[in-house]
Amino acid sequence: MEDIDNTPYLRMGQYELRFENGEDIGPALKEVARIELRETPEAVENGVQKLRKLLQDDTDLNIPLDDDAFLIQFLRPCKYYTESARALIRRYFAFKIKNPKLYVGLTPTTAKNILSQSILTVLPKRDQLGRRILVIESGAKWKPSQCSLDEIVQGCILMLEAAMREPKTQVAGALVLMDLDGLGLTHAYHFTPAFASRVVEWVQDCLPARLKAVHVVNQPYIFNMIFALFKPFMREKLRSRIFLHGANKESILAHIDADCLPVQYGGNMKLPNIEGQEWVNFFSLYENEYEEAGVYGFKPGVKVKV
């Protein structure tokens, strides 16, 4: 188990943001895992063994078969159905092949521009159910001339991939809080059906994480036009997890406890403004981990079959 005192952290006022890769999930989340994911010590052992055996036949993949944590990362969102986990692994790496501009060579160094924009924030506290919270401020803070829409997606990938390696997040899941205050026509111009299809495919079919909800706040009327591009690609499960709050803070607090939210969203957390360079410095501490993960996937020259 990792020593929490030695794990990198980002100071956020009175709080510290740490990615908790090696910690025990605790009795409450163990019960959630048992009920929602069919997870028991026996299920973990059997699932890892069966998935490893299945993947030994996938000679077109270069993945760390001897790494139990890697396999569990895909078993948990699939509730330990090994065939489903195998399929998820193949979809996950196939998406990387299909979208090289988003994924190939993605590390904190190559994503320095989006990290420095202060558009993306991982909150230091989980919500009342133990879920990670990613805040995306893609309204007035987003300057398309300085940062592309694809770069914002890259930043989300970078942050969610760090979170999805956390055992607690694998079990409890994650939330996205999307703040669209200041979104205008200059932003809307950059959204296309092709972009919407790509993002929805990643979220619905390829991301090995439990995305429990997307909370949209401060959205202007033009958001309806943008959202209409995404709707045709969404299945009902994802649609049912999207909540539109506008400026109604009480509506947000009906879902997320005030102690887990910054004050601007009706919460009690007083967080300072974190400068972009601080995000760059923090994620750069994990540069080696991203580089190592980047070598996994389909072998060069392989015709991908999913």
mmCIF file of C-alpha atoms in Angstrom:
data_model
loop_
_atom_site.group_PDB
_atom_site.id
_atom_site.type_symbol
_atom_site.label_atom_id
_atom_site.label_comp_id
_atom_site.label_asym_id
_atom_site.label_seq_id
_atom_site.Cartn_x
_atom_site.Cartn_y
_atom_site.Cartn_z
ATOM 1 C CA MET A 1 0.000 0.000 0.000
ATOM 2 C CA GLU A 2 1.256 3.476 -0.804
ATOM 3 C CA ASP A 3 2.213 5.836 1.998
ATOM 4 C CA ILE A 4 -0.217 8.718 1.601
ATOM 5 C CA ASP A 5 2.318 11.142 3.059
ATOM 6 C CA ASN A 6 4.609 10.458 0.096
ATOM 7 C CA THR A 7 2.013 10.811 -2.671
ATOM 8 C CA PRO A 8 2.085 14.018 -4.750
ATOM 9 C CA TYR A 9 -0.528 16.587 -3.858
ATOM 10 C CA LEU A 10 -1.791 19.999 -4.904
ATOM 11 C CA ARG A 11 -2.503 22.495 -2.135
ATOM 12 C CA MET A 12 -5.926 24.111 -2.618
ATOM 13 C CA GLY A 13 -6.400 26.459 0.314
ATOM 14 C CA GLN A 14 -7.109 24.326 3.372
ATOM 15 C CA TYR A 15 -7.493 21.229 1.166
ATOM 16 C CA GLU A 16 -5.105 18.865 -0.604
ATOM 17 C CA LEU A 17 -5.831 17.092 -3.878
ATOM 18 C CA ARG A 18 -4.233 13.653 -4.030
ATOM 19 C CA PHE A 19 -4.801 10.732 -6.380
ATOM 20 C CA GLU A 20 -5.257 7.779 -4.034
ATOM 21 C CA ASN A 21 -3.978 4.921 -6.145
ATOM 22 C CA GLY A 22 -2.896 2.564 -3.399
ATOM 23 C CA GLU A 23 -5.334 3.006 -0.552
ATOM 24 C CA ASP A 24 -7.913 0.631 0.832
ATOM 25 C CA ILE A 25 -11.404 1.677 -0.214
ATOM 26 C CA GLY A 26 -12.839 1.204 3.282
ATOM 27 C CA PRO A 27 -15.861 -0.744 4.532
ATOM 28 C CA ALA A 28 -18.558 1.561 3.111
ATOM 29 C CA LEU A 29 -17.281 1.379 -0.455
ATOM 30 C CA LYS A 30 -16.563 -2.327 -0.084
ATOM 31 C CA GLU A 31 -20.279 -2.747 0.547
ATOM 32 C CA VAL A 32 -21.096 -0.591 -2.486
ATOM 33 C CA ALA A 33 -18.750 -2.771 -4.549
ATOM 34 C CA ARG A 34 -20.439 -5.924 -3.278
ATOM 35 C CA ILE A 35 -23.964 -4.698 -4.001
ATOM 36 C CA GLU A 36 -23.430 -2.754 -7.221
ATOM 37 C CA LEU A 37 -20.421 -4.496 -8.785
ATOM 38 C CA ARG A 38 -20.791 -8.071 -7.496
ATOM 39 C CA GLU A 39 -17.346 -7.667 -5.938
ATOM 40 C CA THR A 40 -16.079 -10.093 -3.321
ATOM 41 C CA PRO A 41 -12.542 -11.352 -2.708
ATOM 42 C CA GLU A 42 -13.459 -14.535 -4.590
ATOM 43 C CA ALA A 43 -14.971 -12.562 -7.506
ATOM 44 C CA VAL A 44 -11.828 -10.457 -7.765
ATOM 45 C CA GLU A 45 -9.515 -13.468 -7.781
ATOM 46 C CA ASN A 46 -11.637 -15.439 -10.254
ATOM 47 C CA GLY A 47 -12.275 -12.416 -12.451
ATOM 48 C CA VAL A 48 -8.616 -11.516 -12.734
ATOM 49 C CA GLN A 49 -7.652 -15.091 -13.553
ATOM 50 C CA LYS A 50 -10.374 -15.530 -16.180
ATOM 51 C CA LEU A 51 -9.764 -12.134 -17.807
ATOM 52 C CA ARG A 52 -6.021 -12.753 -17.930
ATOM 53 C CA LYS A 53 -6.631 -16.095 -19.625
ATOM 54 C CA LEU A 54 -9.013 -14.530 -22.164
ATOM 55 C CA LEU A 55 -6.555 -11.765 -22.997
ATOM 56 C CA GLN A 56 -3.710 -14.209 -23.552
ATOM 57 C CA ASP A 57 -5.451 -15.080 -26.815
ATOM 58 C CA ASP A 58 -5.468 -11.405 -27.894
ATOM 59 C CA THR A 59 -2.003 -11.433 -29.365
ATOM 60 C CA ASP A 60 -2.694 -8.140 -31.154
ATOM 61 C CA LEU A 61 -2.610 -6.302 -27.804
ATOM 62 C CA ASN A 62 0.368 -5.117 -25.801
ATOM 63 C CA ILE A 63 -0.976 -4.819 -22.239
ATOM 64 C CA PRO A 64 0.359 -5.631 -18.742
ATOM 65 C CA LEU A 65 -1.319 -8.994 -18.190
ATOM 66 C CA ASP A 66 0.587 -9.558 -14.963
ATOM 67 C CA ASP A 67 -0.797 -6.351 -13.414
ATOM 68 C CA ASP A 68 -3.894 -7.216 -11.366
ATOM 69 C CA ALA A 69 -4.721 -3.537 -10.780
ATOM 70 C CA PHE A 70 -4.829 -2.920 -14.536
ATOM 71 C CA LEU A 71 -7.300 -5.771 -15.044
ATOM 72 C CA ILE A 72 -9.478 -4.799 -12.068
ATOM 73 C CA GLN A 73 -9.747 -1.296 -13.519
ATOM 74 C CA PHE A 74 -11.716 -2.822 -16.419
ATOM 75 C CA LEU A 75 -13.490 -5.535 -14.441
ATOM 76 C CA ARG A 76 -15.181 -3.140 -12.018
ATOM 77 C CA PRO A 77 -17.209 -1.093 -14.538
ATOM 78 C CA CYS A 78 -18.247 -4.394 -16.131
ATOM 79 C CA LYS A 79 -19.341 -5.887 -12.781
ATOM 80 C CA TYR A 80 -16.798 -8.702 -13.136
ATOM 81 C CA TYR A 81 -18.285 -10.109 -16.344
ATOM 82 C CA THR A 82 -15.001 -11.071 -17.938
ATOM 83 C CA GLU A 83 -16.141 -11.138 -21.562
ATOM 84 C CA SER A 84 -17.525 -7.613 -21.138
ATOM 85 C CA ALA A 85 -14.269 -6.457 -19.555
ATOM 86 C CA ARG A 86 -12.285 -7.921 -22.422
ATOM 87 C CA ALA A 87 -14.535 -6.126 -24.925
ATOM 88 C CA LEU A 88 -14.140 -2.862 -22.996
ATOM 89 C CA ILE A 89 -10.363 -3.154 -23.107
ATOM 90 C CA ARG A 90 -10.472 -3.637 -26.861
ATOM 91 C CA ARG A 91 -12.860 -0.691 -27.361
ATOM 92 C CA TYR A 92 -10.718 1.488 -25.113
ATOM 93 C CA PHE A 93 -7.559 0.881 -27.089
ATOM 94 C CA ALA A 94 -9.381 0.919 -30.433
ATOM 95 C CA PHE A 95 -10.632 4.433 -29.629
ATOM 96 C CA LYS A 96 -7.023 5.500 -29.191
ATOM 97 C CA ILE A 97 -6.180 4.143 -32.637
ATOM 98 C CA LYS A 98 -9.196 5.885 -34.193
ATOM 99 C CA ASN A 99 -8.427 9.201 -32.480
ATOM 100 C CA PRO A 100 -4.650 9.641 -32.481
ATOM 101 C CA LYS A 101 -4.865 13.447 -32.196
ATOM 102 C CA LEU A 102 -6.542 13.025 -28.823
ATOM 103 C CA TYR A 103 -4.537 10.176 -27.365
ATOM 104 C CA VAL A 104 -1.193 9.472 -29.000
ATOM 105 C CA GLY A 105 1.622 10.850 -26.885
ATOM 106 C CA LEU A 106 -0.783 12.411 -24.381
ATOM 107 C CA THR A 107 1.068 13.364 -21.190
ATOM 108 C CA PRO A 108 0.999 16.393 -18.885
ATOM 109 C CA THR A 109 3.833 17.869 -20.940
ATOM 110 C CA THR A 110 1.986 17.615 -24.251
ATOM 111 C CA ALA A 111 -1.234 18.821 -22.560
ATOM 112 C CA LYS A 112 0.493 21.779 -20.923
ATOM 113 C CA ASN A 113 -1.599 24.326 -22.824
ATOM 114 C CA ILE A 114 -5.000 23.077 -21.667
ATOM 115 C CA LEU A 115 -3.790 22.555 -18.099
ATOM 116 C CA SER A 116 -2.519 26.127 -17.991
ATOM 117 C CA GLN A 117 -5.928 27.543 -19.021
ATOM 118 C CA SER A 118 -7.498 26.781 -15.596
ATOM 119 C CA ILE A 119 -10.613 25.499 -17.369
ATOM 120 C CA LEU A 120 -10.482 22.078 -15.699
ATOM 121 C CA THR A 121 -10.481 21.437 -11.956
ATOM 122 C CA VAL A 122 -10.530 18.198 -9.992
ATOM 123 C CA LEU A 123 -12.094 19.079 -6.649
ATOM 124 C CA PRO A 124 -10.078 18.012 -3.598
ATOM 125 C CA LYS A 125 -13.105 16.508 -1.839
ATOM 126 C CA ARG A 126 -15.247 13.653 -3.083
ATOM 127 C CA ASP A 127 -19.015 13.978 -2.884
ATOM 128 C CA GLN A 128 -21.109 12.415 -0.137
ATOM 129 C CA LEU A 129 -21.095 9.090 -1.990
ATOM 130 C CA GLY A 130 -17.346 9.039 -2.529
ATOM 131 C CA ARG A 131 -17.433 10.147 -6.171
ATOM 132 C CA ARG A 132 -14.703 12.260 -7.765
ATOM 133 C CA ILE A 133 -15.861 15.637 -9.124
ATOM 134 C CA LEU A 134 -14.406 17.200 -12.282
ATOM 135 C CA VAL A 135 -15.389 20.827 -12.934
ATOM 136 C CA ILE A 136 -15.254 22.058 -16.545
ATOM 137 C CA GLU A 137 -15.595 25.827 -16.972
ATOM 138 C CA SER A 138 -16.013 25.970 -20.739
ATOM 139 C CA GLY A 139 -17.867 29.279 -20.980
ATOM 140 C CA ALA A 140 -16.173 32.627 -20.507
ATOM 141 C CA LYS A 141 -12.922 31.025 -19.348
ATOM 142 C CA TRP A 142 -12.547 29.200 -22.651
ATOM 143 C CA LYS A 143 -10.770 31.271 -25.309
ATOM 144 C CA PRO A 144 -10.979 29.241 -28.545
ATOM 145 C CA SER A 145 -8.112 31.242 -30.019
ATOM 146 C CA GLN A 146 -5.881 29.969 -27.205
ATOM 147 C CA CYS A 147 -7.238 26.456 -26.677
ATOM 148 C CA SER A 148 -9.098 24.143 -29.045
ATOM 149 C CA LEU A 149 -12.115 22.019 -28.192
ATOM 150 C CA ASP A 150 -10.037 18.890 -28.751
ATOM 151 C CA GLU A 151 -7.532 20.173 -26.210
ATOM 152 C CA ILE A 152 -10.312 20.473 -23.632
ATOM 153 C CA VAL A 153 -11.189 16.831 -24.326
ATOM 154 C CA GLN A 154 -7.521 15.919 -23.918
ATOM 155 C CA GLY A 155 -7.491 17.631 -20.538
ATOM 156 C CA CYS A 156 -10.590 15.695 -19.501
ATOM 157 C CA ILE A 157 -8.944 12.456 -20.631
ATOM 158 C CA LEU A 158 -5.823 13.284 -18.660
ATOM 159 C CA MET A 159 -7.723 14.020 -15.459
ATOM 160 C CA LEU A 160 -10.269 11.218 -15.718
ATOM 161 C CA GLU A 161 -7.572 8.654 -16.488
ATOM 162 C CA ALA A 162 -5.781 9.669 -13.309
ATOM 163 C CA ALA A 163 -9.024 9.326 -11.358
ATOM 164 C CA MET A 164 -10.017 6.008 -12.903
ATOM 165 C CA ARG A 165 -6.851 4.406 -11.532
ATOM 166 C CA GLU A 166 -8.062 5.144 -8.014
ATOM 167 C CA PRO A 167 -9.794 2.132 -6.434
ATOM 168 C CA LYS A 168 -12.256 4.435 -4.648
ATOM 169 C CA THR A 169 -13.246 6.119 -7.907
ATOM 170 C CA GLN A 170 -13.532 2.779 -9.706
ATOM 171 C CA VAL A 171 -16.170 1.780 -7.172
ATOM 172 C CA ALA A 172 -17.933 5.069 -6.363
ATOM 173 C CA GLY A 173 -17.624 6.640 -9.805
ATOM 174 C CA ALA A 174 -17.191 10.229 -10.938
ATOM 175 C CA LEU A 175 -19.296 13.322 -11.579
ATOM 176 C CA VAL A 176 -18.792 16.124 -14.086
ATOM 177 C CA LEU A 177 -19.912 19.637 -13.196
ATOM 178 C CA MET A 178 -20.004 21.684 -16.392
ATOM 179 C CA ASP A 179 -20.156 25.448 -15.861
ATOM 180 C CA LEU A 180 -21.221 27.170 -19.079
ATOM 181 C CA ASP A 181 -21.476 30.730 -17.804
ATOM 182 C CA GLY A 182 -20.468 33.008 -20.678
ATOM 183 C CA LEU A 183 -20.892 30.414 -23.437
ATOM 184 C CA GLY A 184 -21.608 32.232 -26.703
ATOM 185 C CA LEU A 185 -21.699 31.967 -30.467
ATOM 186 C CA THR A 186 -17.916 32.119 -30.732
ATOM 187 C CA HIS A 187 -17.825 28.913 -28.697
ATOM 188 C CA ALA A 188 -20.800 27.201 -30.331
ATOM 189 C CA TYR A 189 -19.164 27.495 -33.738
ATOM 190 C CA HIS A 190 -16.581 24.875 -32.750
ATOM 191 C CA PHE A 191 -19.096 22.107 -31.996
ATOM 192 C CA THR A 192 -19.912 19.703 -34.847
ATOM 193 C CA PRO A 193 -21.847 16.422 -35.136
ATOM 194 C CA ALA A 194 -18.531 14.612 -35.700
ATOM 195 C CA PHE A 195 -17.137 16.026 -32.467
ATOM 196 C CA ALA A 196 -20.322 15.140 -30.571
ATOM 197 C CA SER A 197 -20.258 11.575 -31.903
ATOM 198 C CA ARG A 198 -16.619 11.140 -30.900
ATOM 199 C CA VAL A 199 -17.127 12.411 -27.332
ATOM 200 C CA VAL A 200 -20.271 10.354 -26.745
ATOM 201 C CA GLU A 201 -18.565 7.216 -28.074
ATOM 202 C CA TRP A 202 -15.684 7.766 -25.645
ATOM 203 C CA VAL A 203 -17.967 8.335 -22.647
ATOM 204 C CA GLN A 204 -20.522 5.601 -23.385
ATOM 205 C CA ASP A 205 -18.429 2.818 -24.817
ATOM 206 C CA CYS A 206 -14.722 3.285 -24.176
ATOM 207 C CA LEU A 207 -14.106 4.951 -20.825
ATOM 208 C CA PRO A 208 -13.376 2.370 -18.096
ATOM 209 C CA ALA A 209 -15.044 4.428 -15.414
ATOM 210 C CA ARG A 210 -18.445 4.837 -13.788
ATOM 211 C CA LEU A 211 -19.660 8.259 -14.908
ATOM 212 C CA LYS A 212 -22.570 8.704 -12.527
ATOM 213 C CA ALA A 213 -23.817 12.150 -13.595
ATOM 214 C CA VAL A 214 -23.146 15.280 -15.633
ATOM 215 C CA HIS A 215 -24.441 18.424 -13.952
ATOM 216 C CA VAL A 216 -24.737 21.421 -16.287
ATOM 217 C CA VAL A 217 -24.922 24.822 -14.597
ATOM 218 C CA ASN A 218 -25.265 28.441 -15.741
ATOM 219 C CA GLN A 219 -26.070 27.337 -19.268
ATOM 220 C CA PRO A 220 -27.360 30.034 -21.674
ATOM 221 C CA TYR A 221 -30.051 29.433 -24.267
ATOM 222 C CA ILE A 222 -27.480 28.636 -26.955
ATOM 223 C CA PHE A 223 -26.605 25.490 -25.033
ATOM 224 C CA ASN A 224 -29.823 23.919 -26.324
ATOM 225 C CA MET A 225 -28.470 24.135 -29.877
ATOM 226 C CA ILE A 226 -25.208 22.491 -28.864
ATOM 227 C CA PHE A 227 -26.891 19.801 -26.788
ATOM 228 C CA ALA A 228 -29.056 18.913 -29.781
ATOM 229 C CA LEU A 229 -25.893 17.767 -31.597
ATOM 230 C CA PHE A 230 -25.131 15.256 -28.836
ATOM 231 C CA LYS A 231 -28.592 13.836 -28.194
ATOM 232 C CA PRO A 232 -28.867 11.574 -31.272
ATOM 233 C CA PHE A 233 -25.752 9.659 -30.202
ATOM 234 C CA MET A 234 -26.789 9.146 -26.581
ATOM 235 C CA ARG A 235 -28.441 6.078 -25.201
ATOM 236 C CA GLU A 236 -31.074 6.445 -22.520
ATOM 237 C CA LYS A 237 -28.696 5.525 -19.700
ATOM 238 C CA LEU A 238 -26.451 8.500 -20.421
ATOM 239 C CA ARG A 239 -29.353 10.872 -21.085
ATOM 240 C CA SER A 240 -30.858 10.011 -17.713
ATOM 241 C CA ARG A 241 -27.629 11.044 -15.988
ATOM 242 C CA ILE A 242 -27.512 14.571 -17.407
ATOM 243 C CA PHE A 243 -29.036 17.260 -15.192
ATOM 244 C CA LEU A 244 -29.600 20.864 -16.274
ATOM 245 C CA HIS A 245 -29.623 23.299 -13.352
ATOM 246 C CA GLY A 246 -29.183 26.748 -14.851
ATOM 247 C CA ALA A 247 -28.431 29.187 -12.022
ATOM 248 C CA ASN A 248 -30.516 27.248 -9.475
ATOM 249 C CA LYS A 249 -28.072 26.382 -6.699
ATOM 250 C CA GLU A 250 -30.725 24.579 -4.671
ATOM 251 C CA SER A 251 -31.167 22.245 -7.632
ATOM 252 C CA ILE A 252 -27.460 21.407 -7.565
ATOM 253 C CA LEU A 253 -27.503 20.875 -3.800
ATOM 254 C CA ALA A 254 -30.298 18.347 -4.199
ATOM 255 C CA HIS A 255 -27.666 16.097 -5.805
ATOM 256 C CA ILE A 256 -24.335 17.105 -4.252
ATOM 257 C CA ASP A 257 -23.752 17.891 -0.585
ATOM 258 C CA ALA A 258 -22.771 21.490 0.162
ATOM 259 C CA ASP A 259 -19.610 20.407 1.989
ATOM 260 C CA CYS A 260 -18.319 18.919 -1.275
ATOM 261 C CA LEU A 261 -18.978 21.974 -3.484
ATOM 262 C CA PRO A 262 -17.262 25.350 -3.962
ATOM 263 C CA VAL A 263 -19.188 28.392 -2.753
ATOM 264 C CA GLN A 264 -19.975 29.606 -6.284
ATOM 265 C CA TYR A 265 -22.210 26.570 -6.730
ATOM 266 C CA GLY A 266 -23.951 26.910 -3.394
ATOM 267 C CA GLY A 267 -21.425 24.889 -1.421
ATOM 268 C CA ASN A 268 -19.298 25.513 1.622
ATOM 269 C CA MET A 269 -15.840 24.961 0.157
ATOM 270 C CA LYS A 270 -13.781 28.131 -0.095
ATOM 271 C CA LEU A 271 -11.220 27.315 -2.740
ATOM 272 C CA PRO A 272 -8.617 29.778 -3.995
ATOM 273 C CA ASN A 273 -8.061 30.336 -7.684
ATOM 274 C CA ILE A 274 -5.514 27.751 -8.766
ATOM 275 C CA GLU A 275 -3.229 29.200 -11.404
ATOM 276 C CA GLY A 276 -2.751 27.164 -14.551
ATOM 277 C CA GLN A 277 0.945 26.606 -13.915
ATOM 278 C CA GLU A 278 0.065 24.934 -10.613
ATOM 279 C CA TRP A 279 -2.003 22.347 -12.523
ATOM 280 C CA VAL A 280 0.860 21.850 -14.961
ATOM 281 C CA ASN A 281 3.322 21.341 -12.102
ATOM 282 C CA PHE A 282 1.026 18.933 -10.256
ATOM 283 C CA PHE A 283 0.233 16.674 -13.198
ATOM 284 C CA SER A 284 3.853 16.770 -14.357
ATOM 285 C CA LEU A 285 4.666 14.792 -11.218
ATOM 286 C CA TYR A 286 2.845 11.899 -12.931
ATOM 287 C CA GLU A 287 4.604 12.296 -16.301
ATOM 288 C CA ASN A 288 6.336 8.904 -16.086
ATOM 289 C CA GLU A 289 3.078 7.108 -15.300
ATOM 290 C CA TYR A 290 1.373 8.611 -18.357
ATOM 291 C CA GLU A 291 4.343 7.741 -20.564
ATOM 292 C CA GLU A 292 4.310 4.145 -19.340
ATOM 293 C CA ALA A 293 0.560 3.818 -19.899
ATOM 294 C CA GLY A 294 0.960 5.274 -23.380
ATOM 295 C CA VAL A 295 2.935 2.287 -24.638
ATOM 296 C CA TYR A 296 0.008 -0.091 -24.098
ATOM 297 C CA GLY A 297 -2.535 -0.823 -26.795
ATOM 298 C CA PHE A 298 -2.791 -2.514 -30.144
ATOM 299 C CA LYS A 299 0.539 -3.502 -31.628
ATOM 300 C CA PRO A 300 1.796 -1.460 -34.616
ATOM 301 C CA GLY A 301 0.480 -2.645 -37.947
ATOM 302 C CA VAL A 302 -2.405 -4.618 -36.443
ATOM 303 C CA LYS A 303 -5.777 -4.251 -38.123
ATOM 304 C CA VAL A 304 -8.059 -3.459 -35.216
ATOM 305 C CA LYS A 305 -11.084 -5.653 -34.682
ATOM 306 C CA VAL A 306 -13.432 -4.767 -31.820
#
